[in-house]
Short mmCIF file of C-alpha atoms in Angstrom, two decimals:
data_model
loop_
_atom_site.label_atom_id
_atom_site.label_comp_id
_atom_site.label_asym_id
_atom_site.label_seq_id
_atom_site.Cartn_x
_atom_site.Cartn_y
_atom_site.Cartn_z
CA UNK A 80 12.66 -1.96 22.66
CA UNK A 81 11.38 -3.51 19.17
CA UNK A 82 10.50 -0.49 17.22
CA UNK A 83 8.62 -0.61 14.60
CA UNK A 84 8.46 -4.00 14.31
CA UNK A 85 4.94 -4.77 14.90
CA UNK A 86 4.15 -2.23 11.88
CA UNK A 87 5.95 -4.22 9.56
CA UNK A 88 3.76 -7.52 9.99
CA UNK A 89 5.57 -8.95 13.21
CA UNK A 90 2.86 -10.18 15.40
CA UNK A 91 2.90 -8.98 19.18
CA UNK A 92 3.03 -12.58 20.78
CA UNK A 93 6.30 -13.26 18.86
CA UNK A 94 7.98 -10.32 20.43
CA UNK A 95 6.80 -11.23 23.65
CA UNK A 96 7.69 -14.78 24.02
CA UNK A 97 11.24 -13.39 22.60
CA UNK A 98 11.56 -11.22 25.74
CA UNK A 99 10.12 -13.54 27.42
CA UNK A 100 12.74 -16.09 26.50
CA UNK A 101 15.82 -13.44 27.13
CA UNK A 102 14.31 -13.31 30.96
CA UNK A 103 14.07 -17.02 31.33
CA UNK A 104 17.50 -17.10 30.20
CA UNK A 105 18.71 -14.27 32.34
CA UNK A 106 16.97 -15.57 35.23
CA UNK A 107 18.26 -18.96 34.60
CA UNK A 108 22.43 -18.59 33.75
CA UNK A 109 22.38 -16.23 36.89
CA UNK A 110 20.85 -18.67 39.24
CA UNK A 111 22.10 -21.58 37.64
CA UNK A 112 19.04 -22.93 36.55
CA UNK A 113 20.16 -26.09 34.52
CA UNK A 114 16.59 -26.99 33.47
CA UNK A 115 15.91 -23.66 32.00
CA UNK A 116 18.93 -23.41 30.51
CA UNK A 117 18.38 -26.96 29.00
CA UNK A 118 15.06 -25.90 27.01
CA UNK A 119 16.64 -22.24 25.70
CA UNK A 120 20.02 -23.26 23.85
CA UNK A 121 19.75 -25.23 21.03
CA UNK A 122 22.11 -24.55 17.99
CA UNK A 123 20.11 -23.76 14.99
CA UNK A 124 21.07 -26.88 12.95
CA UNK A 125 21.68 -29.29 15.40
CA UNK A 126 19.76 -31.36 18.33
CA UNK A 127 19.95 -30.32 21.78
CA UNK A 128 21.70 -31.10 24.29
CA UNK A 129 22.07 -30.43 27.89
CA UNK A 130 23.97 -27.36 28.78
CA UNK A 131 27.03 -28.50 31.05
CA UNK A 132 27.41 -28.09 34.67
CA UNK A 133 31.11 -27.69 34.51
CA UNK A 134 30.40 -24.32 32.29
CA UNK A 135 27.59 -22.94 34.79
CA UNK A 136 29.91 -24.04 37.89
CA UNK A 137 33.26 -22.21 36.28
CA UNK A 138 31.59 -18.79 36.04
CA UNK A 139 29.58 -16.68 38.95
CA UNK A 140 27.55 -14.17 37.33
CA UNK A 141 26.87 -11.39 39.20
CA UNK A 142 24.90 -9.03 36.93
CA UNK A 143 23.11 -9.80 33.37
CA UNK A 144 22.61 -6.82 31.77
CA UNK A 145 20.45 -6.49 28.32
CA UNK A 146 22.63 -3.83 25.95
CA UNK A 147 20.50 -4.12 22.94
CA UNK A 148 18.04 -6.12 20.69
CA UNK A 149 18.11 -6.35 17.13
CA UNK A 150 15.19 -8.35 14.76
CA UNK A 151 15.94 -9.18 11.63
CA UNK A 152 13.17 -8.08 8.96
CA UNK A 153 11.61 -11.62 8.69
CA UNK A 154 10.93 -11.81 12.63
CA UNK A 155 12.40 -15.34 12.79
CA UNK A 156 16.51 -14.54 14.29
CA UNK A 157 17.39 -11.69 16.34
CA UNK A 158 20.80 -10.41 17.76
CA UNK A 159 21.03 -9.59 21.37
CA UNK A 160 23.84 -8.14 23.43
CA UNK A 161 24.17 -8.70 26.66
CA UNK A 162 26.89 -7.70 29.49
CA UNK A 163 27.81 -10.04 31.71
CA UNK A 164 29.96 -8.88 35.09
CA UNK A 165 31.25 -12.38 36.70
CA UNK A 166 33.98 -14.12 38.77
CA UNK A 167 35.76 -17.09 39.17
CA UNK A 168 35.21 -18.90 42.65
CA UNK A 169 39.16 -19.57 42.58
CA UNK A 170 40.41 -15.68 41.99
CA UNK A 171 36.99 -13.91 43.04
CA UNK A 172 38.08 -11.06 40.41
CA UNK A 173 35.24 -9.63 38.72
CA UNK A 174 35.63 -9.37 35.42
CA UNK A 175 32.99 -8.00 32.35
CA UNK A 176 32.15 -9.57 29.10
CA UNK A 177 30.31 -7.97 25.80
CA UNK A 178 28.56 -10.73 24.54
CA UNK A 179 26.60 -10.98 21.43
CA UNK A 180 23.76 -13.53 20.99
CA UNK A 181 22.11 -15.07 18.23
CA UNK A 182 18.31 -16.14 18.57
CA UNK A 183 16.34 -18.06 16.28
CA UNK A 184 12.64 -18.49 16.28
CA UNK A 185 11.16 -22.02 15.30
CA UNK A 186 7.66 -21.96 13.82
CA UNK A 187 6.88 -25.21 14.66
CA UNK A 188 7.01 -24.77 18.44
CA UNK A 189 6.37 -20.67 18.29
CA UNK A 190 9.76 -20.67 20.60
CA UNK A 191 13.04 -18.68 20.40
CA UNK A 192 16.22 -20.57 20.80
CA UNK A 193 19.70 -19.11 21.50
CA UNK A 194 22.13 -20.83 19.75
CA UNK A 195 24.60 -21.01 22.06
CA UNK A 196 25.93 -19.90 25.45
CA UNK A 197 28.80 -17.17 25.73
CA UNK A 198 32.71 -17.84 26.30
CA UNK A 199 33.60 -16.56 29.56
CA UNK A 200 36.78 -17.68 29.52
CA UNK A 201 37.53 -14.78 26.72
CA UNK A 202 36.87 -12.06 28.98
CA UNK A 203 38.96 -10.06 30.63
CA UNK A 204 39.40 -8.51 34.58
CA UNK A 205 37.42 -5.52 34.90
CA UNK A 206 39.43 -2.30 36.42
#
């Protein structure tokens, strides 16, 4: 997962609560969890806002799949990829996207952020 990581002064509970983040978000842009969604992306130097319905209602994910995690040296941004398989309810054509995430960890409130959510619209039908 995070090798070596704890060796070079990363602290266990930060690497949990970062997984721990990646499943809330999982769980919540597959089910369509709004209110999850609504505490987890938060651009890095701007205020949130809530994450809109029109995006979650446009795209039907069908499988999240965690490709790889990356932390940076000073434990405070990661880069996560993730593969998304999802269709449109007009066309029902499933289609895949590769998408890479950037996570940011706030001291203040010990929490990981992702700074934004992925462009489906960029993807194309899967064969």
């Amino acid at each position: 997962m995070f090798a070596g990581c704890v060796s070079s002064g990363f602290t266990k509970d930060r690497l949990i609560t970062l997984e721990d983040a990646i499943q809330s978000y999982a769980s919540g842009i597959r089910w369509q969890h709004y209110e999850i969604l609504d505490t987890l992306v938060r651009p890095r130097n701007g205020q949130p806002k809530p994450v809109s319905r029109e995006f979650l209602n446009s795209a039907r994910i069908t499988r999240y799949e965690v490709r790889r995690r990356q932390l940076s040296e000073d434990g405070l941004t990661a880069k996560v990829t993730i593969k998304f398989n999802y269709y449109y309810p007009d066309d029902n054509v499933i289609r895949t996207l590769n998408d890479q995430q950037g996570w940011w960890y706030e001291e203040e409130s010990q929490r990981w952020f992702l700074e934004k959510l992925p462009n489906f619209t960029q993807a194309s039908p899967s064969l």
